[in-house]
PDB file of C-alpha atoms in Angstrom:
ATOM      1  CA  UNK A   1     -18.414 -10.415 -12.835  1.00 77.00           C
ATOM      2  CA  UNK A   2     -16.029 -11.721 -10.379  1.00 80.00           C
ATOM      3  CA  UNK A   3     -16.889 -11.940  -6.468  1.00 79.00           C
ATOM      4  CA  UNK A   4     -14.570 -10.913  -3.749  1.00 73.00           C
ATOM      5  CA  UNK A   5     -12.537 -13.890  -2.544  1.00 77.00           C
ATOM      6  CA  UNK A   6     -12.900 -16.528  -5.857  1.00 79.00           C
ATOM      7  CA  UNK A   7     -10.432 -16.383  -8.385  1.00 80.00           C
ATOM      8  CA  UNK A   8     -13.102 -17.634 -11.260  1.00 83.00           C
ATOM      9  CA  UNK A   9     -14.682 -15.153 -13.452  1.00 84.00           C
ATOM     10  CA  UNK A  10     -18.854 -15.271 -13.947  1.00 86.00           C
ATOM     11  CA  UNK A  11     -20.689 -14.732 -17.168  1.00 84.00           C
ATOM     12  CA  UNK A  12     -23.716 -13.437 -17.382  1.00 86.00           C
ATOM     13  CA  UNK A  13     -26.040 -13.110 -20.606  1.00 87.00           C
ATOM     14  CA  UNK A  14     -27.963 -10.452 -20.305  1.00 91.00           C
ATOM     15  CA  UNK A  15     -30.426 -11.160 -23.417  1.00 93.00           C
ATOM     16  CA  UNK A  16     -30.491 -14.762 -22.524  1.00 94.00           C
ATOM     17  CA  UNK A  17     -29.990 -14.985 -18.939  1.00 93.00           C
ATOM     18  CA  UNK A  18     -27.063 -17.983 -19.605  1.00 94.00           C
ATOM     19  CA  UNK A  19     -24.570 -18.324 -17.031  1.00 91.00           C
ATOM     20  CA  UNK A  20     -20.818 -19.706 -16.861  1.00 87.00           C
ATOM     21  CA  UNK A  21     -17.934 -19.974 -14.964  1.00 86.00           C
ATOM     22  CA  UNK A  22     -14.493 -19.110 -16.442  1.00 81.00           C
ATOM     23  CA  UNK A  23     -12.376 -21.197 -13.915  1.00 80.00           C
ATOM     24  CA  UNK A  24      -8.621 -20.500 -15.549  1.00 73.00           C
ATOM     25  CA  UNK A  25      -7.021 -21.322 -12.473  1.00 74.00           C
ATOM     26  CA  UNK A  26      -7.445 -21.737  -8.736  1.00 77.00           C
ATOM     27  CA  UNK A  27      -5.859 -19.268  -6.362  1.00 81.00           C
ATOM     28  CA  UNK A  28      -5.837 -20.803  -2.405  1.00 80.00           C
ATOM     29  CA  UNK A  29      -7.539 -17.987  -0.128  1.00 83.00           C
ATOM     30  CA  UNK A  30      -5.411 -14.628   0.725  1.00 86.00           C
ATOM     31  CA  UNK A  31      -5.136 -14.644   4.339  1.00 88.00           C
ATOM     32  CA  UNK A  32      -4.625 -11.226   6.166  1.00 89.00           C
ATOM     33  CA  UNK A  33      -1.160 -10.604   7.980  1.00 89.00           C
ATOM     34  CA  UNK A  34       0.450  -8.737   9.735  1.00 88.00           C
ATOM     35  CA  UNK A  35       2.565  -7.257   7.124  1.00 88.00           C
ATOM     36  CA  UNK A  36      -0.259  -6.557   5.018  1.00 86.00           C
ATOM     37  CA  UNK A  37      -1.919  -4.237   7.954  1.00 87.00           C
ATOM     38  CA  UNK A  38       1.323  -2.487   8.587  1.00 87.00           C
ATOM     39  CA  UNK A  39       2.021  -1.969   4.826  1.00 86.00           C
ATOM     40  CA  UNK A  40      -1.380  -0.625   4.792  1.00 85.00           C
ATOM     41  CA  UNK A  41      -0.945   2.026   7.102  1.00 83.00           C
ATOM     42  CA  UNK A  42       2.440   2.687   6.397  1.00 83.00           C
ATOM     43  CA  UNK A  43       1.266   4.196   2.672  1.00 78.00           C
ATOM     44  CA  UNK A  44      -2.023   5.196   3.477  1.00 77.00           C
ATOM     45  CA  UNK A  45      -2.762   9.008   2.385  1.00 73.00           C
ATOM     46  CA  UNK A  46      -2.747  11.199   5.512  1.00 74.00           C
ATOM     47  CA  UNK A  47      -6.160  11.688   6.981  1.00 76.00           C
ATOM     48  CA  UNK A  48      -7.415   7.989   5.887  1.00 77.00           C
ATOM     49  CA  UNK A  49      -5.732   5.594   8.803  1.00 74.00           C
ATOM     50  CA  UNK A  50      -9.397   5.371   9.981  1.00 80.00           C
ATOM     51  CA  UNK A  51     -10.263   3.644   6.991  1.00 78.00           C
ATOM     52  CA  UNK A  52      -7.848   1.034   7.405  1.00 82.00           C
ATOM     53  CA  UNK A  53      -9.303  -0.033  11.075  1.00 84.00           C
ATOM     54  CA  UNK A  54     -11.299  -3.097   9.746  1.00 86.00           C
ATOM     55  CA  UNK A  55      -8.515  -4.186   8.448  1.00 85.00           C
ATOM     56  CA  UNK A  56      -7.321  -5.816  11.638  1.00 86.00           C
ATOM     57  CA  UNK A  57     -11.017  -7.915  11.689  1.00 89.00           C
ATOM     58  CA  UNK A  58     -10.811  -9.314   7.760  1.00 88.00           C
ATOM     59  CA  UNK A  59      -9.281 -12.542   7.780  1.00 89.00           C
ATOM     60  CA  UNK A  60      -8.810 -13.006   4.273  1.00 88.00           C
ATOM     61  CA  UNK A  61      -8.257 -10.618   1.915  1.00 86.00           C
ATOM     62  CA  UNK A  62      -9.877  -9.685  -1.527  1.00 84.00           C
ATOM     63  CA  UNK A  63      -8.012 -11.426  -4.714  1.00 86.00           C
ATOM     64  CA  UNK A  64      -8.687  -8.893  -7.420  1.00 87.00           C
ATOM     65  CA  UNK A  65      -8.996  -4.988  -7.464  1.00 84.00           C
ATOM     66  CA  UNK A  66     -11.229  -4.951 -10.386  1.00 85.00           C
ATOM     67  CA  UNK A  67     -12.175  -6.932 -13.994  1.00 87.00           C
ATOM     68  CA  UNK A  68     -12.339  -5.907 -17.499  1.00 86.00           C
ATOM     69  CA  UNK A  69     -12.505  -7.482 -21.054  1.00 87.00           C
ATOM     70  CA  UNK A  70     -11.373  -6.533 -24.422  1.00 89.00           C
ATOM     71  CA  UNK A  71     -12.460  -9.071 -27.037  1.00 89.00           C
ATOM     72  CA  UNK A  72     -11.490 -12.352 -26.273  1.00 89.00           C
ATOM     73  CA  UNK A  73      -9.510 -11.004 -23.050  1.00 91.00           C
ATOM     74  CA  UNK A  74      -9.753 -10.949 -19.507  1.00 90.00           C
ATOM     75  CA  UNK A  75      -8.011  -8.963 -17.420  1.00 90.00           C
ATOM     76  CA  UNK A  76      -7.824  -8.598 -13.725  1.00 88.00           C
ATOM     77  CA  UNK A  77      -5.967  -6.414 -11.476  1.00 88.00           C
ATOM     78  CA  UNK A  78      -4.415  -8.151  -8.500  1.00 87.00           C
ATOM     79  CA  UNK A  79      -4.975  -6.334  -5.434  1.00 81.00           C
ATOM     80  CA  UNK A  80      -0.959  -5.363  -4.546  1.00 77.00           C
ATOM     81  CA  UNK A  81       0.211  -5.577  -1.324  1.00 79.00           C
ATOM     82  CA  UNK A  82       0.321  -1.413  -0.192  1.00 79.00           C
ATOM     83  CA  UNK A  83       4.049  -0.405  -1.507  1.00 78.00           C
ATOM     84  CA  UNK A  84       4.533  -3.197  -3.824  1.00 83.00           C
ATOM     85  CA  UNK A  85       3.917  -3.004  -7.605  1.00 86.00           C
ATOM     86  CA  UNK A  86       0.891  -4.214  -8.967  1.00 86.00           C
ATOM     87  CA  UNK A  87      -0.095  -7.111 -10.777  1.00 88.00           C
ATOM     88  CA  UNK A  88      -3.064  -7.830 -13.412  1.00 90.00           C
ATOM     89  CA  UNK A  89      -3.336 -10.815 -15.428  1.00 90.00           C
ATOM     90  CA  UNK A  90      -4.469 -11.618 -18.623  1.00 91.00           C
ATOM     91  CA  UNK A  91      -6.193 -14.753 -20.053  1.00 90.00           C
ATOM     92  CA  UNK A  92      -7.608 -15.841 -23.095  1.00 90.00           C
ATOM     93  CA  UNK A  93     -11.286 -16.915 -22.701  1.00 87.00           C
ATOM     94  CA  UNK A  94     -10.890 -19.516 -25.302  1.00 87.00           C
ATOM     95  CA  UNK A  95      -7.440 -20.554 -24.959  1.00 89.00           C
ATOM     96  CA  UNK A  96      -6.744 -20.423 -21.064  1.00 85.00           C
ATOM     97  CA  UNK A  97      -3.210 -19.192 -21.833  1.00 91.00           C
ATOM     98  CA  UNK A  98      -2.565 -16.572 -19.077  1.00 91.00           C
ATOM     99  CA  UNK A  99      -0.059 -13.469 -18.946  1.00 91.00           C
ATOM    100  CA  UNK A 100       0.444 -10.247 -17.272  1.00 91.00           C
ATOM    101  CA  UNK A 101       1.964  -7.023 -16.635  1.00 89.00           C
ATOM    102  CA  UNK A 102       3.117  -4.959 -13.841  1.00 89.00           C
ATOM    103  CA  UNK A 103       2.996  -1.571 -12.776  1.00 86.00           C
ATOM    104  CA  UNK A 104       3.192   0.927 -10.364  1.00 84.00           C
ATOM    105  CA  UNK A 105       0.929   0.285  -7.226  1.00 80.00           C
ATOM    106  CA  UNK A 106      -0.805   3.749  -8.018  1.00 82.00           C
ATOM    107  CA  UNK A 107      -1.888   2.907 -11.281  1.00 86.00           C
ATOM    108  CA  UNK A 108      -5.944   2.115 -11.437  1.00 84.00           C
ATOM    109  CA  UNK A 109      -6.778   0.833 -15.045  1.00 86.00           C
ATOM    110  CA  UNK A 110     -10.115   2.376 -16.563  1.00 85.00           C
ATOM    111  CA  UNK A 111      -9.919   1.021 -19.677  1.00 87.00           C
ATOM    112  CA  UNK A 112      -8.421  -1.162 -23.008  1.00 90.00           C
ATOM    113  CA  UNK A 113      -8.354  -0.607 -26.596  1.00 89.00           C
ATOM    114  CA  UNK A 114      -6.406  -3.343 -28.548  1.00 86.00           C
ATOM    115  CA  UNK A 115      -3.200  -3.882 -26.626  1.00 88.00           C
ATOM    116  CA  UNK A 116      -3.613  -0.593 -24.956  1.00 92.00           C
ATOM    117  CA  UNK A 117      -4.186  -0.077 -21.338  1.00 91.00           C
ATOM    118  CA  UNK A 118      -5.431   3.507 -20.793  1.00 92.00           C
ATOM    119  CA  UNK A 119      -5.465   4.816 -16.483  1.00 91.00           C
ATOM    120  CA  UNK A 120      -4.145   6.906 -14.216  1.00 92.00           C
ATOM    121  CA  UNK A 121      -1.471   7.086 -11.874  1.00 88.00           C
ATOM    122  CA  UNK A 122      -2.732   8.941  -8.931  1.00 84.00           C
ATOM    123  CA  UNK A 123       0.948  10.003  -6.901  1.00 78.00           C
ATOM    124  CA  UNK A 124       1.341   9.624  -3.215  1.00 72.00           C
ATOM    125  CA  UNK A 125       2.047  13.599  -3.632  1.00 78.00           C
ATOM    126  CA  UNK A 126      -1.820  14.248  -4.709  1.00 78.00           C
ATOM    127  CA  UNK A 127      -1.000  14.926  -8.056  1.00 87.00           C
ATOM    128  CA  UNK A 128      -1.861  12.751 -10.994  1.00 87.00           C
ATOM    129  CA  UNK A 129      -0.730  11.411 -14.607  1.00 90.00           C
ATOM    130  CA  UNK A 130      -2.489   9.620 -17.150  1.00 92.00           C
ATOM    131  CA  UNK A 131      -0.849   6.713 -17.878  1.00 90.00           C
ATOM    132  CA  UNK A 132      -1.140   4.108 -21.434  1.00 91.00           C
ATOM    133  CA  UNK A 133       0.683   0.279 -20.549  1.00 89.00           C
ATOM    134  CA  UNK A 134       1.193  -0.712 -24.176  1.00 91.00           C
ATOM    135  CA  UNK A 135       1.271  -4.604 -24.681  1.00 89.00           C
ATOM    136  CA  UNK A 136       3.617  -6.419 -26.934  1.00 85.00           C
ATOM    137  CA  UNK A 137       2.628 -10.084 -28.124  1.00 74.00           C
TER     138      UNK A 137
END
């Protein structure tokens, strides 16, 4: 599991109840800004600004949009900046060695098979597409 402002991602055991702490790397805290809240606004769907009011209290800002695993991989989504492309990264449990893809800011990952990333890519138009990011190593 990962919490909302570390970068480090938890392991949990469920049979045995052991617990560790994948620390790859350290990412400083994401402060709020200015442009964040306008960029926010700026693509929000129509009918949701009121959503986006707390935004102007949160003084830092989430790292990761989500986390998911595949073997001996860890992936997390970045949480993009509204407008911008996102981000996830993938790293190695064992190895620490750390990659990652981009893609468009719409595009919320549900799952991975092998070097296949299966989501969909809801459209600022409403509609939708179902989207596969194939990896090449």
């Amino acid at each position: 599991y990962i919490t909302t402002l570390a970068s480090s991602v938890h392991q949990y055991n469920l049979r045995t109840g052991k617990q560790d702490e994948l620390a790859f790397f350290q990412f400083g805290e994401r402060s709020n800004s200015r442009h964040f809240i306008e960029a926010a606004k700026k693509h929000a769907p129509a009918g949701e600004e009121e959503y986006l009011k707390p935004l102007e209290d949160i003084g830092t800002l989430p790292l990761f949009s989500g986390l998911y695993t595949h073997g001996d991989r860890v992936y997390r989504p970045v949480r993009p900046v509204p407008g911008e492309e996102g981000l996830t990264l993938i790293t190695d449990r064992h190895s620490g060695d750390t990659h990652f893809f981009t893609t468009p800011e719409t595009f919320y990952a549900s799952s991975v098979c092998e070097n296949n990333i299966y989501g969909i890519d809801f459209r600022p138009d409403g509609d939708y597409r179902l989207m596969t990011v194939q990896l090449r190593w």
